[in-house]
Amino acid sequence: MIFLRYLKITDLAEITYTSPSTISRFCKKLGEKSYNDFRIHFASSVIGDYKSKTYII
């Protein structure tokens, strides 16, 4: 899912069979100011979760 960081809103809309305005409204309902803010926060969250995992070998 890290690739979301690089997706344009039009690309995500096409992949999800929706419109850019639908994606924008969804991001705003989640409390983000824009799609760009959403994708940055989402990617940061995923990377943070990944880095915080402790693996015992």
PDB file of N, CA, C and O in Angstrom:
ATOM      1  N   MET A   1       0.800  -1.210   0.000  1.00  0.00           N
ATOM      2  CA  MET A   1       0.000   0.000   0.000  1.00  0.00           C
ATOM      3  C   MET A   1       0.836   1.264   0.000  1.00  0.00           C
ATOM      4  O   MET A   1       0.296   2.341  -0.095  1.00  0.00           O
ATOM      5  N   ILE A   2       2.126   1.135   0.111  1.00  0.00           N
ATOM      6  CA  ILE A   2       2.970   2.314   0.130  1.00  0.00           C
ATOM      7  C   ILE A   2       2.855   3.066  -1.193  1.00  0.00           C
ATOM      8  O   ILE A   2       3.014   4.267  -1.246  1.00  0.00           O
ATOM      9  N   PHE A   3       2.515   2.358  -2.273  1.00  0.00           N
ATOM     10  CA  PHE A   3       2.410   3.017  -3.564  1.00  0.00           C
ATOM     11  C   PHE A   3       1.342   4.098  -3.580  1.00  0.00           C
ATOM     12  O   PHE A   3       1.370   4.988  -4.418  1.00  0.00           O
ATOM     13  N   LEU A   4       0.415   4.070  -2.638  1.00  0.00           N
ATOM     14  CA  LEU A   4      -0.621   5.107  -2.548  1.00  0.00           C
ATOM     15  C   LEU A   4       0.006   6.487  -2.425  1.00  0.00           C
ATOM     16  O   LEU A   4      -0.548   7.468  -2.909  1.00  0.00           O
ATOM     17  N   ARG A   5       1.169   6.543  -1.805  1.00  0.00           N
ATOM     18  CA  ARG A   5       1.867   7.813  -1.614  1.00  0.00           C
ATOM     19  C   ARG A   5       2.128   8.518  -2.952  1.00  0.00           C
ATOM     20  O   ARG A   5       2.217   9.724  -3.002  1.00  0.00           O
ATOM     21  N   TYR A   6       2.252   7.744  -4.015  1.00  0.00           N
ATOM     22  CA  TYR A   6       2.588   8.310  -5.324  1.00  0.00           C
ATOM     23  C   TYR A   6       1.410   8.397  -6.288  1.00  0.00           C
ATOM     24  O   TYR A   6       1.558   8.932  -7.370  1.00  0.00           O
ATOM     25  N   LEU A   7       0.248   7.895  -5.890  1.00  0.00           N
ATOM     26  CA  LEU A   7      -0.919   7.909  -6.785  1.00  0.00           C
ATOM     27  C   LEU A   7      -1.582   9.279  -6.839  1.00  0.00           C
ATOM     28  O   LEU A   7      -1.797   9.910  -5.804  1.00  0.00           O
ATOM     29  N   LYS A   8      -1.904   9.697  -8.029  1.00  0.00           N
ATOM     30  CA  LYS A   8      -2.707  10.914  -8.186  1.00  0.00           C
ATOM     31  C   LYS A   8      -4.158  10.555  -7.899  1.00  0.00           C
ATOM     32  O   LYS A   8      -4.567   9.402  -8.016  1.00  0.00           O
ATOM     33  N   ILE A   9      -4.916  11.547  -7.538  1.00  0.00           N
ATOM     34  CA  ILE A   9      -6.320  11.313  -7.202  1.00  0.00           C
ATOM     35  C   ILE A   9      -7.082  10.711  -8.388  1.00  0.00           C
ATOM     36  O   ILE A   9      -7.938   9.849  -8.206  1.00  0.00           O
ATOM     37  N   THR A  10      -6.741  11.112  -9.591  1.00  0.00           N
ATOM     38  CA  THR A  10      -7.422  10.566 -10.773  1.00  0.00           C
ATOM     39  C   THR A  10      -7.085   9.091 -10.970  1.00  0.00           C
ATOM     40  O   THR A  10      -7.946   8.309 -11.382  1.00  0.00           O
ATOM     41  N   ASP A  11      -5.855   8.700 -10.651  1.00  0.00           N
ATOM     42  CA  ASP A  11      -5.466   7.290 -10.769  1.00  0.00           C
ATOM     43  C   ASP A  11      -6.210   6.434  -9.746  1.00  0.00           C
ATOM     44  O   ASP A  11      -6.709   5.357 -10.075  1.00  0.00           O
ATOM     45  N   LEU A  12      -6.284   6.918  -8.501  1.00  0.00           N
ATOM     46  CA  LEU A  12      -7.005   6.170  -7.468  1.00  0.00           C
ATOM     47  C   LEU A  12      -8.487   6.059  -7.816  1.00  0.00           C
ATOM     48  O   LEU A  12      -9.085   4.999  -7.632  1.00  0.00           O
ATOM     49  N   ALA A  13      -9.056   7.120  -8.339  1.00  0.00           N
ATOM     50  CA  ALA A  13     -10.468   7.089  -8.743  1.00  0.00           C
ATOM     51  C   ALA A  13     -10.689   6.043  -9.839  1.00  0.00           C
ATOM     52  O   ALA A  13     -11.658   5.283  -9.789  1.00  0.00           O
ATOM     53  N   GLU A  14      -9.773   5.975 -10.775  1.00  0.00           N
ATOM     54  CA  GLU A  14      -9.902   5.002 -11.865  1.00  0.00           C
ATOM     55  C   GLU A  14      -9.777   3.572 -11.324  1.00  0.00           C
ATOM     56  O   GLU A  14     -10.572   2.701 -11.686  1.00  0.00           O
ATOM     57  N   ILE A  15      -8.829   3.334 -10.449  1.00  0.00           N
ATOM     58  CA  ILE A  15      -8.616   1.999  -9.876  1.00  0.00           C
ATOM     59  C   ILE A  15      -9.832   1.545  -9.068  1.00  0.00           C
ATOM     60  O   ILE A  15     -10.192   0.371  -9.084  1.00  0.00           O
ATOM     61  N   THR A  16     -10.468   2.485  -8.366  1.00  0.00           N
ATOM     62  CA  THR A  16     -11.600   2.144  -7.494  1.00  0.00           C
ATOM     63  C   THR A  16     -12.958   2.327  -8.179  1.00  0.00           C
ATOM     64  O   THR A  16     -13.993   2.193  -7.519  1.00  0.00           O
ATOM     65  N   TYR A  17     -12.939   2.632  -9.463  1.00  0.00           N
ATOM     66  CA  TYR A  17     -14.179   2.830 -10.232  1.00  0.00           C
ATOM     67  C   TYR A  17     -15.063   3.907  -9.621  1.00  0.00           C
ATOM     68  O   TYR A  17     -16.286   3.739  -9.498  1.00  0.00           O
ATOM     69  N   THR A  18     -14.438   4.989  -9.177  1.00  0.00           N
ATOM     70  CA  THR A  18     -15.179   6.124  -8.638  1.00  0.00           C
ATOM     71  C   THR A  18     -14.705   7.380  -9.363  1.00  0.00           C
ATOM     72  O   THR A  18     -14.000   7.296 -10.354  1.00  0.00           O
ATOM     73  N   SER A  19     -15.083   8.532  -8.847  1.00  0.00           N
ATOM     74  CA  SER A  19     -14.637   9.793  -9.434  1.00  0.00           C
ATOM     75  C   SER A  19     -13.670  10.487  -8.476  1.00  0.00           C
ATOM     76  O   SER A  19     -13.666  10.206  -7.275  1.00  0.00           O
ATOM     77  N   PRO A  20     -12.858  11.400  -8.996  1.00  0.00           N
ATOM     78  CA  PRO A  20     -11.968  12.163  -8.115  1.00  0.00           C
ATOM     79  C   PRO A  20     -12.726  12.906  -7.008  1.00  0.00           C
ATOM     80  O   PRO A  20     -12.248  12.996  -5.881  1.00  0.00           O
ATOM     81  N   SER A  21     -13.921  13.397  -7.325  1.00  0.00           N
ATOM     82  CA  SER A  21     -14.690  14.106  -6.296  1.00  0.00           C
ATOM     83  C   SER A  21     -15.136  13.163  -5.181  1.00  0.00           C
ATOM     84  O   SER A  21     -15.194  13.558  -4.012  1.00  0.00           O
ATOM     85  N   THR A  22     -15.436  11.910  -5.511  1.00  0.00           N
ATOM     86  CA  THR A  22     -15.794  10.926  -4.496  1.00  0.00           C
ATOM     87  C   THR A  22     -14.606  10.667  -3.570  1.00  0.00           C
ATOM     88  O   THR A  22     -14.770  10.608  -2.345  1.00  0.00           O
ATOM     89  N   ILE A  23     -13.428  10.525  -4.136  1.00  0.00           N
ATOM     90  CA  ILE A  23     -12.214  10.314  -3.340  1.00  0.00           C
ATOM     91  C   ILE A  23     -11.981  11.523  -2.432  1.00  0.00           C
ATOM     92  O   ILE A  23     -11.685  11.380  -1.244  1.00  0.00           O
ATOM     93  N   SER A  24     -12.141  12.706  -2.979  1.00  0.00           N
ATOM     94  CA  SER A  24     -11.947  13.928  -2.206  1.00  0.00           C
ATOM     95  C   SER A  24     -12.926  14.014  -1.043  1.00  0.00           C
ATOM     96  O   SER A  24     -12.536  14.329   0.090  1.00  0.00           O
ATOM     97  N   ARG A  25     -14.195  13.731  -1.288  1.00  0.00           N
ATOM     98  CA  ARG A  25     -15.200  13.754  -0.224  1.00  0.00           C
ATOM     99  C   ARG A  25     -14.899  12.716   0.849  1.00  0.00           C
ATOM    100  O   ARG A  25     -15.042  12.969   2.045  1.00  0.00           O
ATOM    101  N   PHE A  26     -14.446  11.534   0.430  1.00  0.00           N
ATOM    102  CA  PHE A  26     -14.091  10.478   1.368  1.00  0.00           C
ATOM    103  C   PHE A  26     -12.960  10.934   2.293  1.00  0.00           C
ATOM    104  O   PHE A  26     -13.027  10.750   3.513  1.00  0.00           O
ATOM    105  N   CYS A  27     -11.941  11.549   1.723  1.00  0.00           N
ATOM    106  CA  CYS A  27     -10.810  12.041   2.522  1.00  0.00           C
ATOM    107  C   CYS A  27     -11.269  13.102   3.515  1.00  0.00           C
ATOM    108  O   CYS A  27     -10.828  13.111   4.671  1.00  0.00           O
ATOM    109  N   LYS A  28     -12.158  13.979   3.087  1.00  0.00           N
ATOM    110  CA  LYS A  28     -12.663  15.025   3.985  1.00  0.00           C
ATOM    111  C   LYS A  28     -13.513  14.427   5.107  1.00  0.00           C
ATOM    112  O   LYS A  28     -13.460  14.890   6.238  1.00  0.00           O
ATOM    113  N   LYS A  29     -14.266  13.362   4.812  1.00  0.00           N
ATOM    114  CA  LYS A  29     -15.046  12.697   5.860  1.00  0.00           C
ATOM    115  C   LYS A  29     -14.143  12.037   6.890  1.00  0.00           C
ATOM    116  O   LYS A  29     -14.522  11.870   8.042  1.00  0.00           O
ATOM    117  N   LEU A  30     -12.946  11.664   6.469  1.00  0.00           N
ATOM    118  CA  LEU A  30     -11.976  11.087   7.396  1.00  0.00           C
ATOM    119  C   LEU A  30     -11.249  12.154   8.207  1.00  0.00           C
ATOM    120  O   LEU A  30     -10.428  11.839   9.055  1.00  0.00           O
ATOM    121  N   GLY A  31     -11.540  13.421   7.923  1.00  0.00           N
ATOM    122  CA  GLY A  31     -10.949  14.512   8.686  1.00  0.00           C
ATOM    123  C   GLY A  31      -9.719  15.142   8.052  1.00  0.00           C
ATOM    124  O   GLY A  31      -9.066  15.981   8.671  1.00  0.00           O
ATOM    125  N   GLU A  32      -9.407  14.756   6.841  1.00  0.00           N
ATOM    126  CA  GLU A  32      -8.253  15.337   6.149  1.00  0.00           C
ATOM    127  C   GLU A  32      -8.693  16.568   5.363  1.00  0.00           C
ATOM    128  O   GLU A  32      -9.840  16.692   4.972  1.00  0.00           O
ATOM    129  N   LYS A  33      -7.750  17.472   5.136  1.00  0.00           N
ATOM    130  CA  LYS A  33      -8.058  18.688   4.373  1.00  0.00           C
ATOM    131  C   LYS A  33      -8.181  18.404   2.885  1.00  0.00           C
ATOM    132  O   LYS A  33      -8.948  19.051   2.182  1.00  0.00           O
ATOM    133  N   SER A  34      -7.406  17.433   2.407  1.00  0.00           N
ATOM    134  CA  SER A  34      -7.396  17.125   0.979  1.00  0.00           C
ATOM    135  C   SER A  34      -6.887  15.699   0.768  1.00  0.00           C
ATOM    136  O   SER A  34      -6.425  15.040   1.706  1.00  0.00           O
ATOM    137  N   TYR A  35      -6.961  15.242  -0.475  1.00  0.00           N
ATOM    138  CA  TYR A  35      -6.429  13.928  -0.819  1.00  0.00           C
ATOM    139  C   TYR A  35      -4.924  13.877  -0.563  1.00  0.00           C
ATOM    140  O   TYR A  35      -4.413  12.878  -0.057  1.00  0.00           O
ATOM    141  N   ASN A  36      -4.211  14.950  -0.873  1.00  0.00           N
ATOM    142  CA  ASN A  36      -2.768  14.969  -0.650  1.00  0.00           C
ATOM    143  C   ASN A  36      -2.431  14.784   0.822  1.00  0.00           C
ATOM    144  O   ASN A  36      -1.511  14.034   1.161  1.00  0.00           O
ATOM    145  N   ASP A  37      -3.157  15.445   1.705  1.00  0.00           N
ATOM    146  CA  ASP A  37      -2.936  15.259   3.139  1.00  0.00           C
ATOM    147  C   ASP A  37      -3.235  13.818   3.545  1.00  0.00           C
ATOM    148  O   ASP A  37      -2.497  13.214   4.323  1.00  0.00           O
ATOM    149  N   PHE A  38      -4.327  13.272   3.014  1.00  0.00           N
ATOM    150  CA  PHE A  38      -4.686  11.891   3.322  1.00  0.00           C
ATOM    151  C   PHE A  38      -3.585  10.926   2.925  1.00  0.00           C
ATOM    152  O   PHE A  38      -3.173  10.082   3.718  1.00  0.00           O
ATOM    153  N   ARG A  39      -3.092  11.035   1.707  1.00  0.00           N
ATOM    154  CA  ARG A  39      -2.097  10.058   1.255  1.00  0.00           C
ATOM    155  C   ARG A  39      -0.789  10.181   2.023  1.00  0.00           C
ATOM    156  O   ARG A  39      -0.155   9.178   2.316  1.00  0.00           O
ATOM    157  N   ILE A  40      -0.403  11.392   2.402  1.00  0.00           N
ATOM    158  CA  ILE A  40       0.817  11.565   3.192  1.00  0.00           C
ATOM    159  C   ILE A  40       0.634  10.971   4.582  1.00  0.00           C
ATOM    160  O   ILE A  40       1.487  10.226   5.069  1.00  0.00           O
ATOM    161  N   HIS A  41      -0.496  11.258   5.234  1.00  0.00           N
ATOM    162  CA  HIS A  41      -0.743  10.716   6.567  1.00  0.00           C
ATOM    163  C   HIS A  41      -0.897   9.200   6.542  1.00  0.00           C
ATOM    164  O   HIS A  41      -0.420   8.500   7.440  1.00  0.00           O
ATOM    165  N   PHE A  42      -1.559   8.693   5.527  1.00  0.00           N
ATOM    166  CA  PHE A  42      -1.743   7.248   5.407  1.00  0.00           C
ATOM    167  C   PHE A  42      -0.403   6.542   5.236  1.00  0.00           C
ATOM    168  O   PHE A  42      -0.105   5.566   5.928  1.00  0.00           O
ATOM    169  N   ALA A  43       0.416   7.039   4.322  1.00  0.00           N
ATOM    170  CA  ALA A  43       1.729   6.431   4.088  1.00  0.00           C
ATOM    171  C   ALA A  43       2.598   6.514   5.337  1.00  0.00           C
ATOM    172  O   ALA A  43       3.276   5.547   5.701  1.00  0.00           O
ATOM    173  N   SER A  44       2.568   7.645   6.020  1.00  0.00           N
ATOM    174  CA  SER A  44       3.349   7.804   7.255  1.00  0.00           C
ATOM    175  C   SER A  44       2.890   6.809   8.311  1.00  0.00           C
ATOM    176  O   SER A  44       3.706   6.237   9.041  1.00  0.00           O
ATOM    177  N   SER A  45       1.596   6.605   8.402  1.00  0.00           N
ATOM    178  CA  SER A  45       1.041   5.676   9.370  1.00  0.00           C
ATOM    179  C   SER A  45       1.481   4.246   9.070  1.00  0.00           C
ATOM    180  O   SER A  45       1.888   3.510   9.965  1.00  0.00           O
ATOM    181  N   VAL A  46       1.406   3.861   7.825  1.00  0.00           N
ATOM    182  CA  VAL A  46       1.794   2.503   7.438  1.00  0.00           C
ATOM    183  C   VAL A  46       3.281   2.291   7.684  1.00  0.00           C
ATOM    184  O   VAL A  46       3.689   1.276   8.241  1.00  0.00           O
ATOM    185  N   ILE A  47       4.093   3.251   7.299  1.00  0.00           N
ATOM    186  CA  ILE A  47       5.536   3.136   7.509  1.00  0.00           C
ATOM    187  C   ILE A  47       5.852   3.107   8.998  1.00  0.00           C
ATOM    188  O   ILE A  47       6.663   2.305   9.451  1.00  0.00           O
ATOM    189  N   GLY A  48       5.189   3.951   9.783  1.00  0.00           N
ATOM    190  CA  GLY A  48       5.396   3.964  11.225  1.00  0.00           C
ATOM    191  C   GLY A  48       5.028   2.641  11.873  1.00  0.00           C
ATOM    192  O   GLY A  48       5.744   2.137  12.739  1.00  0.00           O
ATOM    193  N   ASP A  49       3.899   2.054  11.449  1.00  0.00           N
ATOM    194  CA  ASP A  49       3.476   0.760  11.981  1.00  0.00           C
ATOM    195  C   ASP A  49       4.485  -0.322  11.623  1.00  0.00           C
ATOM    196  O   ASP A  49       4.805  -1.187  12.427  1.00  0.00           O
ATOM    197  N   TYR A  50       4.994  -0.266  10.411  1.00  0.00           N
ATOM    198  CA  TYR A  50       5.963  -1.256   9.946  1.00  0.00           C
ATOM    199  C   TYR A  50       7.254  -1.160  10.749  1.00  0.00           C
ATOM    200  O   TYR A  50       7.796  -2.159  11.194  1.00  0.00           O
ATOM    201  N   LYS A  51       7.727   0.063  10.969  1.00  0.00           N
ATOM    202  CA  LYS A  51       8.985   0.268  11.698  1.00  0.00           C
ATOM    203  C   LYS A  51       8.856  -0.066  13.177  1.00  0.00           C
ATOM    204  O   LYS A  51       9.832  -0.419  13.820  1.00  0.00           O
ATOM    205  N   SER A  52       7.654   0.049  13.729  1.00  0.00           N
ATOM    206  CA  SER A  52       7.471  -0.200  15.157  1.00  0.00           C
ATOM    207  C   SER A  52       7.340  -1.685  15.490  1.00  0.00           C
ATOM    208  O   SER A  52       7.392  -2.064  16.651  1.00  0.00           O
ATOM    209  N   LYS A  53       7.171  -2.524  14.480  1.00  0.00           N
ATOM    210  CA  LYS A  53       7.078  -3.970  14.714  1.00  0.00           C
ATOM    211  C   LYS A  53       8.442  -4.486  15.159  1.00  0.00           C
ATOM    212  O   LYS A  53       9.467  -4.113  14.636  1.00  0.00           O
ATOM    213  N   THR A  54       8.415  -5.383  16.122  1.00  0.00           N
ATOM    214  CA  THR A  54       9.643  -6.004  16.597  1.00  0.00           C
ATOM    215  C   THR A  54       9.632  -7.451  16.150  1.00  0.00           C
ATOM    216  O   THR A  54       8.670  -8.182  16.415  1.00  0.00           O
ATOM    217  N   TYR A  55      10.662  -7.832  15.486  1.00  0.00           N
ATOM    218  CA  TYR A  55      10.766  -9.206  14.991  1.00  0.00           C
ATOM    219  C   TYR A  55      11.846  -9.943  15.757  1.00  0.00           C
ATOM    220  O   TYR A  55      12.974  -9.495  15.855  1.00  0.00           O
ATOM    221  N   ILE A  56      11.484 -11.070  16.327  1.00  0.00           N
ATOM    222  CA  ILE A  56      12.443 -11.894  17.062  1.00  0.00           C
ATOM    223  C   ILE A  56      12.758 -13.093  16.197  1.00  0.00           C
ATOM    224  O   ILE A  56      11.865 -13.826  15.768  1.00  0.00           O
ATOM    225  N   ILE A  57      14.025 -13.274  15.956  1.00  0.00           N
ATOM    226  CA  ILE A  57      14.440 -14.387  15.089  1.00  0.00           C
ATOM    227  C   ILE A  57      15.077 -15.462  15.939  1.00  0.00           C
ATOM    228  O   ILE A  57      15.807 -15.265  16.833  1.00  0.00           O
TER     229      ILE A  57
END
